[in-house]
Coordinates of C-alpha atoms and ligand atoms in Angstrom, one line a residue:
M154 CA 10.2 -3.5 -11.2
A155 CA 8.2 -4.7 -8.2
D156 CA 5.2 -7.1 -8.3
I157 CA 2.7 -4.2 -7.9
K158 CA 3.7 -1.4 -10.3
E159 CA 1.0 1.2 -9.5
K160 CA -0.4 2.1 -6.2
I161 CA -4.1 2.8 -5.8
I162 CA -5.3 6.4 -6.3
F163 CA -8.2 7.5 -4.2
S164 CA -10.9 9.8 -5.4
K165 CA -11.6 13.2 -3.8
Q166 CA -14.6 11.7 -2.0
Q167 CA -12.6 8.8 -0.7
L168 CA -9.8 11.1 0.4
Q169 CA -12.4 13.1 2.3
L170 CA -13.6 10.0 4.1
I171 CA -10.1 9.0 4.9
A172 CA -9.3 12.5 6.3
T173 CA -12.5 12.3 8.5
K174 CA -11.5 8.9 9.9
K175 CA -7.9 10.0 10.6
N176 CA -9.1 13.2 12.3
C177 CA -11.5 11.3 14.5
S178 CA -9.8 10.9 17.9
S179 CA -11.7 7.7 18.7
F180 CA -10.7 6.0 15.3
S181 CA -8.5 2.9 15.8
Y182 CA -7.2 0.1 13.6
K183 CA -10.1 -2.0 15.0
D184 CA -12.5 0.2 13.0
W185 CA -11.1 -1.0 9.7
G186 CA -14.0 -3.4 9.3
D187 CA -16.7 -0.7 10.0
D188 CA -19.7 -0.5 7.6
S189 CA -18.7 3.1 6.8
L190 CA -15.5 1.8 5.1
L191 CA -17.2 -1.0 3.2
D192 CA -17.1 0.7 -0.2
L193 CA -13.5 1.9 0.3
R194 CA -12.4 -1.7 1.2
C195 CA -14.3 -3.0 -1.8
Y196 CA -12.6 -0.5 -4.1
I197 CA -9.1 -1.4 -2.7
R198 CA -9.8 -5.1 -3.0
N199 CA -10.9 -4.9 -6.6
Y200 CA -8.0 -2.6 -7.6
Y201 CA -5.2 -4.8 -6.2
R202 CA -6.9 -8.1 -7.1
N203 CA -6.8 -7.0 -10.7
L204 CA -3.3 -5.6 -10.5
Q205 CA -2.0 -8.8 -8.8
K206 CA -3.8 -10.9 -11.5
G207 CA -5.8 -12.8 -8.9
E208 CA -2.8 -14.0 -6.9
C209 CA -2.1 -13.7 -3.2
A210 CA 0.7 -11.3 -2.6
F211 CA 2.5 -13.6 -0.2
C212 CA 1.8 -17.2 -1.2
K213 CA 0.9 -16.6 -4.9
K214 CA -2.1 -18.9 -4.6
D215 CA -5.3 -18.0 -6.5
L216 CA -7.6 -15.5 -5.0
S217 CA -11.4 -15.5 -5.5
I218 CA -12.0 -13.4 -8.6
V219 CA -15.5 -12.3 -7.8
A220 CA -16.3 -13.3 -4.1
V221 CA -14.8 -11.4 -1.2
G222 CA -14.2 -14.6 0.9
N223 CA -10.8 -15.4 -0.5
A224 CA -9.4 -11.9 -1.3
H225 CA -8.7 -9.9 1.8
V226 CA -7.2 -6.4 2.0
E227 CA -3.8 -6.7 3.7
H228 CA -1.8 -4.1 5.6
I229 CA 1.7 -5.0 4.8
V230 CA 3.0 -3.0 7.7
P231 CA 0.5 -4.2 10.4
K232 CA -2.3 -1.8 11.2
S233 CA -2.2 -2.7 14.9
I234 CA 1.4 -1.6 15.2
Y235 CA 1.4 1.3 12.8
P236 CA -2.2 2.6 12.6
Q237 CA -0.9 5.8 10.9
F238 CA -0.3 3.7 7.7
I239 CA -3.8 2.2 7.6
F240 CA -4.8 4.1 4.4
E241 CA -1.4 4.4 2.9
P242 CA -1.8 3.2 -0.7
K243 CA 1.6 1.4 -0.8
N244 CA 0.8 -0.4 2.4
L245 CA -2.1 -2.2 0.8
C246 CA -2.5 -5.4 -1.3
V247 CA -4.7 -8.4 -1.3
I248 CA -4.0 -11.8 0.2
C249 CA -5.8 -15.2 0.3
A250 CA -8.0 -16.4 3.2
D251 CA -5.3 -18.7 4.7
C252 CA -2.6 -16.0 4.8
N253 CA -5.2 -13.6 6.1
Q254 CA -6.2 -16.0 8.9
I255 CA -2.7 -16.5 10.0
K256 CA -2.1 -12.7 10.2
R257 CA -5.4 -12.2 11.9
D258 CA -4.8 -14.8 14.5
Q259 CA -1.5 -13.1 15.3
E260 CA -3.3 -9.7 15.6
I261 CA -6.0 -11.2 17.9
N262 CA -3.4 -12.9 20.1
K263 CA -1.4 -9.6 20.2
N264 CA 1.5 -11.5 18.6
T265 CA 1.6 -9.5 15.4
T266 CA 4.9 -9.8 13.5
N267 CA 6.5 -6.4 12.8
T268 CA 7.5 -6.1 9.1
L269 CA 9.4 -2.9 9.4
K270 CA 13.1 -2.8 10.3
K271 CA 12.7 0.3 12.4
E272 CA 10.2 3.1 13.1
F273 CA 9.5 5.6 10.4
I274 CA 7.4 8.8 10.6
K275 CA 6.6 8.7 6.8
Y276 CA 5.9 5.5 4.9
P277 CA 9.3 4.1 3.8
R278 CA 10.1 4.3 0.1
S279 CA 12.7 1.6 -0.2
S280 CA 12.7 -2.2 -0.1
K281 CA 15.5 -2.1 2.4
S282 CA 13.3 -0.7 5.1
F283 CA 11.1 -3.8 5.2
L284 CA 11.7 -7.3 6.6
I285 CA 9.0 -8.9 4.5
V286 CA 8.9 -9.4 0.7
H287 CA 6.9 -6.2 -0.1
P288 CA 4.8 -6.4 -3.3
H289 CA 5.2 -2.7 -3.9
F290 CA 9.0 -2.8 -3.7
D291 CA 10.1 -6.3 -4.3
V292 CA 9.8 -9.1 -6.9
W293 CA 8.5 -12.2 -5.2
H294 CA 10.4 -14.6 -7.4
N295 CA 13.7 -13.0 -6.5
H296 CA 13.2 -14.0 -2.8
L297 CA 11.0 -17.1 -2.9
E298 CA 10.5 -20.2 -4.8
K299 CA 7.7 -22.8 -4.7
F300 CA 8.9 -26.4 -5.0
N301 CA 6.1 -29.0 -5.0
G302 CA 4.0 -26.8 -2.9
F303 CA 6.9 -26.2 -0.5
F304 CA 8.2 -22.6 -0.1
I305 CA 11.9 -22.1 -0.2
S306 CA 13.8 -18.9 0.4
K307 CA 16.3 -17.6 -2.2
D308 CA 18.0 -15.4 0.4
D309 CA 21.6 -14.5 0.1
H310 CA 23.8 -13.7 3.0
K311 CA 22.8 -10.1 3.2
E312 CA 19.0 -10.5 3.2
R313 CA 16.5 -12.7 4.9
K314 CA 13.3 -11.5 3.3
G315 CA 12.4 -14.8 1.8
S316 CA 12.8 -16.7 5.1
F317 CA 11.1 -13.9 7.0
T318 CA 8.0 -14.1 4.7
I319 CA 7.8 -17.9 5.0
Y320 CA 7.8 -17.5 8.8
A321 CA 5.6 -14.4 9.1
C322 CA 2.9 -15.8 6.8
G323 CA 3.3 -19.4 7.7
L324 CA 3.7 -20.3 4.1
N325 CA 4.7 -23.9 4.7
R326 CA 1.5 -24.5 6.7
K327 CA 0.3 -27.3 4.5
F328 CA 3.4 -29.4 5.3
S329 CA 3.3 -28.6 9.0
K330 CA -0.3 -29.7 9.1
F331 CA -0.3 -32.7 6.8
G332 CA 3.3 -33.6 6.3
Y333 CA 4.7 -34.6 2.9
E334 CA 2.7 -36.7 0.4
K335 CA 4.7 -39.4 -1.3
E336 CA 2.9 -39.1 -4.6
I337 CA 3.9 -35.5 -5.2
Y338 CA 7.5 -36.5 -5.7
S339 CA 9.2 -37.9 -8.8
D340 CA 12.7 -38.6 -9.9
N341 CA 12.9 -35.1 -11.2
D342 CA 12.1 -33.8 -7.8
L343 CA 14.8 -35.9 -6.3
M344 CA 17.3 -34.6 -8.8
E345 CA 16.3 -31.0 -8.3
A346 CA 16.6 -31.2 -4.5
A347 CA 20.0 -32.9 -5.0
R348 CA 21.1 -30.1 -7.4
K349 CA 20.1 -27.4 -4.9
L350 CA 22.0 -29.1 -2.1
I351 CA 25.1 -29.4 -4.2
E352 CA 25.1 -26.1 -6.0
S353 CA 23.8 -23.6 -3.5
D354 CA 26.1 -21.6 -1.3
D355 CA 23.2 -20.4 0.9
I356 CA 22.8 -22.3 4.1
I357 CA 19.0 -22.0 4.3
T358 CA 18.6 -23.2 0.7
R359 CA 20.9 -26.1 1.4
F360 CA 19.1 -27.0 4.6
N361 CA 15.7 -26.9 2.8
A362 CA 17.1 -29.0 0.0
L363 CA 18.4 -31.5 2.5
T364 CA 15.1 -31.6 4.3
N365 CA 13.4 -32.2 0.9
L366 CA 15.8 -35.0 0.1
K367 CA 15.3 -36.7 3.5
N368 CA 11.5 -36.6 3.0
I369 CA 11.6 -38.0 -0.5
I370 CA 13.9 -40.8 0.5
N371 CA 12.0 -41.7 3.8
N372 CA 8.7 -41.8 1.9
Ligands
LIG168 ZN1 -1.8 -16.5 0.5

């Protein structure tokens, strides 16, 4: 079972609005923020915010429960690359303001990260088609782990979804900006990092564990 178990279902009226937008030759992904889509965006936000239990789909941090400022509708396959999936229910979720800003900056700078392995005419129906941890197809905790605020991938040799998500959403942004804080570590942290380094067969997990250990010791 994936993190999001039920996709959003649009009303007849909403489907009519979507059809009108899709049939309009001048409609582009840049029109997503238009006033005419305000109610639809609000409906999507509230639906997925409830279903995701108020957690960001990528970093799992808390979303705003009432306000719109820290709960943004996200297109998992970027709308700038695949505008045909802009209203696809399985392409939608909600994310926090920081994850959204990172994705938005990429879009503005025309540096959007493609999350699909290859082009599809219809929206893919399998986890394997996506590079990113996809909340409608994947279980976040199977691919990622949070260790003292630091995100670590649980990738095996076949898949790189965890590492890709850390990279695409800049999940370790706090550490790249502020570095490590000495007080967040304890002996338990040291032992846990050492255990991961010794026990894991995965090179990325081992590398992350080694980096953690170095930081704990140097602090
Ligand atoms: Zn987030």
